[in-house]
Amino acid sequence: TTAHPSPAASGRPAGGSASADTPMVVADRVVKSFGSHTVLRDISLTVKRGEVLCVVGPSGSGKSTFLRCINHLEKVDGGRLTVDGTLIGYRQRGDKIYEMKPREAAEQRKDIGMVFQRFNLFPHLTVLENIIEAPQQVKRQSKADASKRAMELLTRVGLAEKAKAYPASLSGGQQQRVAIARALAMDPKLMLFDEPTSALDPELVGEVLDVMKQLAADGMTMIVVTHEMGFAREVADTLIFMDGGVVVESGDPREVLGNPQHQRTKAFLSKVL
Ligand code: ADP
Ligand code: MG
């Protein structure tokens, strides 16, 4: 059995209490199971505003599931997960806790950008059309406003000249930079990256990491699941090593990578470094 989420436990109301010092993400003993398979056993961590958290760990350790919980794609079964002070997946009224309605979840998801391993651009839309779709549909922006902003973002990721191109004509690295621009078009307060460079040819990895580095330098709050240890060392404020649904080790990336404390961390790093 899993514990019910307990928003009251923190003394903070379930929503609407965000202020400048509210952490962007707080996971407090988060549990997630699929049937009898407990995938997240006990995830506790904090990501402050403007911070970059890198997450590493072997395949199957629950990294993607954790990101999917933050982005309302999975529901946590226990513990407490908040984004910007707002409880994810649940609503509290008085002492009662309700599962969030799909509409409420969709409302919150607007503020969270996600970039996946596979650049999931719409193949039948141009680069520009890919980027302006959600701002128009979800945020009711005019086509002119959305297009203006899209061109700014394309310039930022170095692809302004590809606005009218179709995804299939772009390299994987270019497609992933468009996917980042598309996520940014919703003005997210948090960006989630799930192995954004794992599907790329090695020579295309750098251009995507450079865009992400710039984003971090501009102050975006980011959670990045990655096996790019150089990126983690340079950009992350905190690196966590996950295995078997728990955070085995967490700290300054130079510390965790240079002087891992746990046998499981050492074994993993010896394989990927
Ligand atoms: P990682 O991203 O670290 O490789 P995942 O979060 O994708 O790990 O998966 C963790 C475990 O959860 C795996 O054993 C996977 O098979 C299982 N899992 C993930 N999603 C589902 C699902 N929708 N239904 C059942 N099992 C799942
Ligand atoms: Mg994964």
mmCIF file of C-alpha atoms and ligand atoms in Angstrom:
data_model
loop_
_atom_site.group_PDB
_atom_site.id
_atom_site.type_symbol
_atom_site.label_atom_id
_atom_site.label_comp_id
_atom_site.label_asym_id
_atom_site.label_seq_id
_atom_site.Cartn_x
_atom_site.Cartn_y
_atom_site.Cartn_z
ATOM 1 C CA THR A 1 0.000 0.000 0.000
ATOM 2 C CA THR A 2 1.097 3.553 -0.579
ATOM 3 C CA ALA A 3 0.551 6.613 1.545
ATOM 4 C CA HIS A 4 -1.939 9.206 0.431
ATOM 5 C CA PRO A 5 -0.434 12.512 -0.607
ATOM 6 C CA SER A 6 -0.484 14.795 2.373
ATOM 7 C CA PRO A 7 -0.396 18.405 1.286
ATOM 8 C CA ALA A 8 -1.396 19.536 4.756
ATOM 9 C CA ALA A 9 1.790 18.099 6.196
ATOM 10 C CA SER A 10 3.950 20.951 4.965
ATOM 11 C CA GLY A 11 1.700 23.628 6.408
ATOM 12 C CA ARG A 12 1.498 25.226 2.993
ATOM 13 C CA PRO A 13 -1.758 25.372 1.094
ATOM 14 C CA ALA A 14 -2.002 23.270 -2.015
ATOM 15 C CA GLY A 15 -1.960 26.117 -4.474
ATOM 16 C CA GLY A 16 -1.595 29.801 -5.085
ATOM 17 C CA SER A 17 1.157 30.412 -2.593
ATOM 18 C CA ALA A 18 4.114 30.807 -4.927
ATOM 19 C CA SER A 19 6.569 33.567 -4.150
ATOM 20 C CA ALA A 20 10.103 34.332 -5.255
ATOM 21 C CA ASP A 21 11.602 32.003 -2.663
ATOM 22 C CA THR A 22 9.197 29.123 -3.272
ATOM 23 C CA PRO A 23 11.291 26.326 -4.794
ATOM 24 C CA MET A 24 10.290 25.464 -8.353
ATOM 25 C CA VAL A 25 10.074 21.722 -7.673
ATOM 26 C CA VAL A 26 9.788 19.904 -4.369
ATOM 27 C CA ALA A 27 9.509 16.130 -4.271
ATOM 28 C CA ASP A 28 8.869 14.774 -0.807
ATOM 29 C CA ARG A 29 8.977 10.970 -0.553
ATOM 30 C CA VAL A 30 7.346 10.549 -3.941
ATOM 31 C CA VAL A 31 6.112 7.029 -4.733
ATOM 32 C CA LYS A 32 4.873 5.737 -8.086
ATOM 33 C CA SER A 33 3.874 2.191 -8.990
ATOM 34 C CA PHE A 34 2.637 0.472 -12.103
ATOM 35 C CA GLY A 35 0.508 -2.353 -10.745
ATOM 36 C CA SER A 36 2.688 -4.236 -8.294
ATOM 37 C CA HIS A 37 5.893 -2.734 -9.733
ATOM 38 C CA THR A 38 7.046 0.200 -7.617
ATOM 39 C CA VAL A 39 9.095 2.370 -9.947
ATOM 40 C CA LEU A 40 9.657 5.401 -7.714
ATOM 41 C CA ARG A 41 10.210 4.277 -4.123
ATOM 42 C CA ASP A 42 11.181 7.383 -2.262
ATOM 43 C CA ILE A 43 12.177 10.420 -4.276
ATOM 44 C CA SER A 44 12.899 13.563 -2.293
ATOM 45 C CA LEU A 45 14.598 16.565 -3.841
ATOM 46 C CA THR A 46 14.305 20.313 -4.272
ATOM 47 C CA VAL A 47 15.009 22.420 -7.356
ATOM 48 C CA LYS A 48 15.138 26.135 -6.679
ATOM 49 C CA ARG A 49 14.280 28.816 -9.210
ATOM 50 C CA GLY A 50 16.965 29.239 -11.806
ATOM 51 C CA GLU A 51 18.699 26.009 -10.863
ATOM 52 C CA VAL A 52 19.671 23.134 -13.121
ATOM 53 C CA LEU A 53 19.259 19.597 -11.790
ATOM 54 C CA CYS A 54 20.866 16.817 -13.787
ATOM 55 C CA VAL A 55 19.626 13.271 -13.268
ATOM 56 C CA VAL A 56 21.703 10.252 -14.178
ATOM 57 C CA GLY A 57 21.141 6.576 -13.601
ATOM 58 C CA PRO A 58 20.815 3.231 -15.343
ATOM 59 C CA SER A 59 17.990 2.389 -17.705
ATOM 60 C CA GLY A 60 14.822 1.473 -15.811
ATOM 61 C CA SER A 61 15.734 3.415 -12.676
ATOM 62 C CA GLY A 62 12.640 5.646 -12.948
ATOM 63 C CA LYS A 63 14.122 8.837 -14.445
ATOM 64 C CA SER A 64 11.520 9.269 -17.184
ATOM 65 C CA THR A 65 8.700 8.316 -14.836
ATOM 66 C CA PHE A 66 9.787 11.026 -12.435
ATOM 67 C CA LEU A 67 9.760 13.663 -15.202
ATOM 68 C CA ARG A 68 6.391 12.381 -16.401
ATOM 69 C CA CYS A 69 4.953 12.774 -12.894
ATOM 70 C CA ILE A 70 6.137 16.400 -12.783
ATOM 71 C CA ASN A 71 4.508 17.012 -16.168
ATOM 72 C CA HIS A 72 1.142 15.409 -15.264
ATOM 73 C CA LEU A 73 1.690 12.502 -17.608
ATOM 74 C CA GLU A 74 1.651 10.081 -14.640
ATOM 75 C CA LYS A 75 0.020 10.415 -11.257
ATOM 76 C CA VAL A 76 2.053 9.942 -8.090
ATOM 77 C CA ASP A 77 0.667 7.354 -5.651
ATOM 78 C CA GLY A 78 2.309 8.639 -2.518
ATOM 79 C CA GLY A 79 4.333 11.457 -1.098
ATOM 80 C CA ARG A 80 4.030 15.006 -2.266
ATOM 81 C CA LEU A 81 5.155 16.703 -5.457
ATOM 82 C CA THR A 82 4.825 20.440 -5.992
ATOM 83 C CA VAL A 83 5.759 22.759 -8.840
ATOM 84 C CA ASP A 84 6.007 26.424 -7.930
ATOM 85 C CA GLY A 85 4.158 25.747 -4.683
ATOM 86 C CA THR A 86 1.250 23.962 -6.356
ATOM 87 C CA LEU A 87 0.542 20.315 -5.641
ATOM 88 C CA ILE A 88 0.772 18.140 -8.746
ATOM 89 C CA GLY A 89 -2.039 15.741 -9.510
ATOM 90 C CA TYR A 90 -4.231 16.546 -6.534
ATOM 91 C CA ARG A 91 -6.382 19.314 -5.125
ATOM 92 C CA GLN A 92 -7.035 19.978 -1.484
ATOM 93 C CA ARG A 93 -10.290 21.376 -0.129
ATOM 94 C CA GLY A 94 -10.331 21.571 3.620
ATOM 95 C CA ASP A 95 -9.121 18.213 4.864
ATOM 96 C CA LYS A 96 -10.114 16.377 1.691
ATOM 97 C CA ILE A 97 -7.841 15.602 -1.212
ATOM 98 C CA TYR A 98 -9.180 15.152 -4.707
ATOM 99 C CA GLU A 99 -7.539 13.890 -7.843
ATOM 100 C CA MET A 100 -6.989 16.741 -10.231
ATOM 101 C CA LYS A 101 -9.349 16.954 -13.187
ATOM 102 C CA PRO A 102 -7.778 16.636 -16.642
ATOM 103 C CA ARG A 103 -8.590 20.286 -17.320
ATOM 104 C CA GLU A 104 -6.783 21.410 -14.183
ATOM 105 C CA ALA A 105 -3.777 19.281 -15.107
ATOM 106 C CA ALA A 106 -3.754 20.727 -18.615
ATOM 107 C CA GLU A 107 -3.862 24.223 -17.161
ATOM 108 C CA GLN A 108 -0.747 23.538 -15.095
ATOM 109 C CA ARG A 109 1.077 21.700 -17.844
ATOM 110 C CA LYS A 110 1.049 24.896 -19.925
ATOM 111 C CA ASP A 111 3.797 26.248 -17.696
ATOM 112 C CA ILE A 112 6.074 23.226 -18.034
ATOM 113 C CA GLY A 113 8.094 22.580 -21.166
ATOM 114 C CA MET A 114 9.288 19.095 -22.032
ATOM 115 C CA VAL A 115 11.790 17.883 -24.595
ATOM 116 C CA PHE A 116 12.024 14.173 -25.312
ATOM 117 C CA GLN A 117 14.701 11.898 -26.686
ATOM 118 C CA ARG A 118 12.858 11.601 -29.991
ATOM 119 C CA PHE A 119 12.186 14.976 -31.576
ATOM 120 C CA ASN A 120 8.436 14.673 -31.806
ATOM 121 C CA LEU A 121 7.745 17.504 -34.212
ATOM 122 C CA PHE A 122 4.593 17.380 -36.331
ATOM 123 C CA PRO A 123 5.900 16.123 -39.699
ATOM 124 C CA HIS A 124 3.175 17.783 -41.776
ATOM 125 C CA LEU A 125 3.857 21.255 -40.334
ATOM 126 C CA THR A 126 6.741 23.593 -41.094
ATOM 127 C CA VAL A 127 9.182 24.539 -38.359
ATOM 128 C CA LEU A 128 7.348 27.818 -37.773
ATOM 129 C CA GLU A 129 3.932 26.132 -37.772
ATOM 130 C CA ASN A 130 5.210 23.604 -35.233
ATOM 131 C CA ILE A 131 6.208 26.424 -32.899
ATOM 132 C CA ILE A 132 3.094 28.596 -33.204
ATOM 133 C CA GLU A 133 0.589 25.733 -32.847
ATOM 134 C CA ALA A 134 0.385 25.571 -29.033
ATOM 135 C CA PRO A 135 0.611 29.328 -28.356
ATOM 136 C CA GLN A 136 -2.311 29.826 -30.742
ATOM 137 C CA GLN A 137 -4.417 26.849 -29.617
ATOM 138 C CA VAL A 138 -3.683 26.842 -25.898
ATOM 139 C CA LYS A 139 -2.777 30.440 -25.151
ATOM 140 C CA ARG A 140 -5.070 31.990 -27.761
ATOM 141 C CA GLN A 141 -2.278 34.118 -29.191
ATOM 142 C CA SER A 142 -2.829 35.696 -32.596
ATOM 143 C CA LYS A 143 -0.938 34.139 -35.481
ATOM 144 C CA ALA A 144 1.044 37.354 -35.897
ATOM 145 C CA ASP A 145 2.116 37.497 -32.243
ATOM 146 C CA ALA A 146 2.916 33.794 -32.094
ATOM 147 C CA SER A 147 4.934 34.025 -35.332
ATOM 148 C CA LYS A 148 6.919 37.023 -34.118
ATOM 149 C CA ARG A 149 7.835 35.233 -30.907
ATOM 150 C CA ALA A 150 8.608 32.019 -32.831
ATOM 151 C CA MET A 151 11.086 33.871 -35.028
ATOM 152 C CA GLU A 152 12.797 35.296 -31.946
ATOM 153 C CA LEU A 153 13.094 31.794 -30.513
ATOM 154 C CA LEU A 154 14.331 30.337 -33.787
ATOM 155 C CA THR A 155 16.993 33.034 -33.874
ATOM 156 C CA ARG A 156 17.928 32.105 -30.324
ATOM 157 C CA VAL A 157 18.464 28.450 -31.287
ATOM 158 C CA GLY A 158 20.244 29.464 -34.499
ATOM 159 C CA LEU A 159 17.586 28.291 -36.963
ATOM 160 C CA ALA A 160 15.793 31.407 -38.191
ATOM 161 C CA GLU A 161 16.546 30.474 -41.801
ATOM 162 C CA LYS A 162 14.707 27.135 -41.347
ATOM 163 C CA ALA A 163 11.318 28.640 -40.445
ATOM 164 C CA LYS A 164 9.658 27.411 -43.633
ATOM 165 C CA ALA A 165 11.409 24.047 -43.748
ATOM 166 C CA TYR A 166 9.714 20.747 -42.875
ATOM 167 C CA PRO A 167 11.137 18.643 -40.041
ATOM 168 C CA ALA A 168 12.200 15.800 -42.328
ATOM 169 C CA SER A 169 14.623 18.124 -44.126
ATOM 170 C CA LEU A 170 16.456 18.957 -40.888
ATOM 171 C CA SER A 171 19.201 17.068 -39.094
ATOM 172 C CA GLY A 172 18.376 15.462 -35.759
ATOM 173 C CA GLY A 173 20.241 18.212 -33.946
ATOM 174 C CA GLN A 174 18.283 20.890 -35.787
ATOM 175 C CA GLN A 175 15.001 19.099 -35.063
ATOM 176 C CA GLN A 176 15.842 18.947 -31.381
ATOM 177 C CA ARG A 177 16.677 22.676 -31.338
ATOM 178 C CA VAL A 178 13.261 23.318 -32.928
ATOM 179 C CA ALA A 179 11.682 21.121 -30.240
ATOM 180 C CA ILE A 180 13.355 23.296 -27.600
ATOM 181 C CA ALA A 181 12.125 26.479 -29.311
ATOM 182 C CA ARG A 182 8.648 24.983 -29.491
ATOM 183 C CA ALA A 183 8.642 24.278 -25.750
ATOM 184 C CA LEU A 184 9.944 27.784 -25.004
ATOM 185 C CA ALA A 185 7.136 29.342 -27.064
ATOM 186 C CA MET A 186 4.757 28.556 -24.196
ATOM 187 C CA ASP A 187 6.938 30.640 -21.837
ATOM 188 C CA PRO A 188 7.426 27.778 -19.386
ATOM 189 C CA LYS A 189 8.688 28.392 -15.887
ATOM 190 C CA LEU A 190 10.285 24.956 -15.847
ATOM 191 C CA MET A 191 11.897 22.913 -18.620
ATOM 192 C CA LEU A 192 12.215 19.129 -18.465
ATOM 193 C CA PHE A 193 14.655 17.329 -20.762
ATOM 194 C CA ASP A 194 14.518 13.543 -21.070
ATOM 195 C CA GLU A 195 17.784 12.387 -22.644
ATOM 196 C CA PRO A 196 17.541 15.110 -25.293
ATOM 197 C CA THR A 197 20.747 14.092 -27.054
ATOM 198 C CA SER A 198 20.628 10.298 -26.706
ATOM 199 C CA ALA A 199 19.134 9.725 -30.159
ATOM 200 C CA LEU A 200 21.554 12.053 -31.949
ATOM 201 C CA ASP A 201 24.626 11.258 -33.975
ATOM 202 C CA PRO A 202 27.628 12.221 -31.849
ATOM 203 C CA GLU A 203 28.586 15.197 -34.029
ATOM 204 C CA LEU A 204 25.136 16.760 -33.458
ATOM 205 C CA VAL A 205 25.107 16.504 -29.668
ATOM 206 C CA GLY A 206 27.137 19.660 -29.062
ATOM 207 C CA GLU A 207 24.796 22.079 -30.846
ATOM 208 C CA VAL A 208 21.859 20.923 -28.702
ATOM 209 C CA LEU A 209 23.856 21.053 -25.471
ATOM 210 C CA ASP A 210 25.016 24.567 -26.406
ATOM 211 C CA VAL A 211 21.402 25.742 -26.690
ATOM 212 C CA MET A 212 20.644 24.148 -23.311
ATOM 213 C CA LYS A 213 23.716 25.788 -21.744
ATOM 214 C CA GLN A 214 22.564 29.161 -23.009
ATOM 215 C CA LEU A 215 19.097 28.539 -21.612
ATOM 216 C CA ALA A 216 20.584 27.696 -18.220
ATOM 217 C CA ALA A 217 22.776 30.812 -18.342
ATOM 218 C CA ASP A 218 19.647 32.874 -19.054
ATOM 219 C CA GLY A 219 18.195 31.618 -15.767
ATOM 220 C CA MET A 220 15.754 28.906 -16.866
ATOM 221 C CA THR A 221 14.957 26.302 -14.214
ATOM 222 C CA MET A 222 15.747 22.924 -15.743
ATOM 223 C CA ILE A 223 15.681 19.232 -14.917
ATOM 224 C CA VAL A 224 17.837 17.317 -17.355
ATOM 225 C CA VAL A 225 18.034 13.544 -17.577
ATOM 226 C CA THR A 226 21.272 12.974 -19.443
ATOM 227 C CA HIS A 227 24.312 10.792 -19.832
ATOM 228 C CA GLU A 228 26.393 13.790 -20.911
ATOM 229 C CA MET A 229 28.607 14.052 -17.854
ATOM 230 C CA GLY A 230 30.594 16.976 -19.253
ATOM 231 C CA PHE A 231 27.376 18.966 -19.555
ATOM 232 C CA ALA A 232 26.311 17.920 -16.049
ATOM 233 C CA ARG A 233 29.667 18.914 -14.581
ATOM 234 C CA GLU A 234 29.627 22.307 -16.282
ATOM 235 C CA VAL A 235 25.971 23.310 -16.047
ATOM 236 C CA ALA A 236 24.257 21.477 -13.181
ATOM 237 C CA ASP A 237 23.847 23.031 -9.752
ATOM 238 C CA THR A 238 22.983 19.586 -8.442
ATOM 239 C CA LEU A 239 23.517 16.106 -9.858
ATOM 240 C CA ILE A 240 21.528 13.142 -8.619
ATOM 241 C CA PHE A 241 22.215 9.507 -9.270
ATOM 242 C CA MET A 242 19.046 7.407 -9.325
ATOM 243 C CA ASP A 243 18.890 3.632 -9.157
ATOM 244 C CA GLY A 244 15.951 1.356 -8.417
ATOM 245 C CA GLY A 245 13.559 4.242 -7.876
ATOM 246 C CA VAL A 246 15.576 5.981 -5.164
ATOM 247 C CA VAL A 247 18.044 8.858 -5.119
ATOM 248 C CA VAL A 248 21.235 7.012 -4.257
ATOM 249 C CA GLU A 249 23.467 10.065 -4.236
ATOM 250 C CA SER A 250 23.008 13.799 -4.688
ATOM 251 C CA GLY A 251 25.240 16.842 -4.600
ATOM 252 C CA ASP A 252 27.542 19.186 -6.452
ATOM 253 C CA PRO A 253 28.222 17.511 -9.805
ATOM 254 C CA ARG A 254 31.988 17.785 -9.438
ATOM 255 C CA GLU A 255 31.733 16.029 -6.067
ATOM 256 C CA VAL A 256 29.383 13.275 -7.190
ATOM 257 C CA LEU A 257 31.319 12.617 -10.404
ATOM 258 C CA GLY A 258 34.781 13.057 -8.932
ATOM 259 C CA ASN A 259 34.261 11.395 -5.595
ATOM 260 C CA PRO A 260 31.198 9.128 -5.622
ATOM 261 C CA GLN A 261 30.349 7.782 -2.169
ATOM 262 C CA HIS A 262 28.229 4.771 -3.050
ATOM 263 C CA GLN A 263 29.240 1.555 -4.725
ATOM 264 C CA ARG A 264 26.291 1.709 -7.131
ATOM 265 C CA THR A 265 27.265 5.230 -8.216
ATOM 266 C CA LYS A 266 30.879 4.164 -8.741
ATOM 267 C CA ALA A 267 29.821 1.149 -10.793
ATOM 268 C CA PHE A 268 27.523 3.243 -12.991
ATOM 269 C CA LEU A 269 30.025 6.028 -13.547
ATOM 270 C CA SER A 270 32.791 3.613 -14.433
ATOM 271 C CA LYS A 271 30.578 2.473 -17.320
ATOM 272 C CA VAL A 272 29.571 5.871 -18.690
ATOM 273 C CA LEU A 273 32.650 8.060 -18.033
HETATM 274 P P1 ADP B 1 14.356 5.250 -17.021
HETATM 275 O O1 ADP B 1 13.841 6.474 -17.680
HETATM 276 O O2 ADP B 1 15.252 5.522 -15.848
HETATM 277 O O3 ADP B 1 15.021 4.312 -17.985
HETATM 278 P P2 ADP B 1 11.564 4.607 -16.679
HETATM 279 O O4 ADP B 1 11.013 5.633 -15.775
HETATM 280 O O5 ADP B 1 11.284 4.737 -18.119
HETATM 281 O O6 ADP B 1 13.122 4.446 -16.403
HETATM 282 O O7 ADP B 1 11.016 3.178 -16.253
HETATM 283 C C1 ADP B 1 11.164 2.682 -14.953
HETATM 284 C C2 ADP B 1 10.443 1.372 -14.842
HETATM 285 O O8 ADP B 1 9.044 1.595 -14.954
HETATM 286 C C3 ADP B 1 10.800 0.382 -15.935
HETATM 287 O O9 ADP B 1 10.869 -0.901 -15.355
HETATM 288 C C4 ADP B 1 9.636 0.474 -16.884
HETATM 289 O O10 ADP B 1 9.449 -0.729 -17.541
HETATM 290 C C5 ADP B 1 8.480 0.782 -15.962
HETATM 291 N N1 ADP B 1 7.420 1.560 -16.606
HETATM 292 C C6 ADP B 1 7.530 2.800 -17.116
HETATM 293 N N2 ADP B 1 6.373 3.250 -17.609
HETATM 294 C C7 ADP B 1 5.471 2.237 -17.416
HETATM 295 C C8 ADP B 1 4.073 2.065 -17.709
HETATM 296 N N3 ADP B 1 3.360 3.035 -18.307
HETATM 297 N N4 ADP B 1 3.502 0.903 -17.356
HETATM 298 C C9 ADP B 1 4.219 -0.063 -16.742
HETATM 299 N N5 ADP B 1 5.522 0.021 -16.437
HETATM 300 C C10 ADP B 1 6.145 1.153 -16.773
HETATM 301 MG MG MG B 2 14.022 7.166 -19.617
#
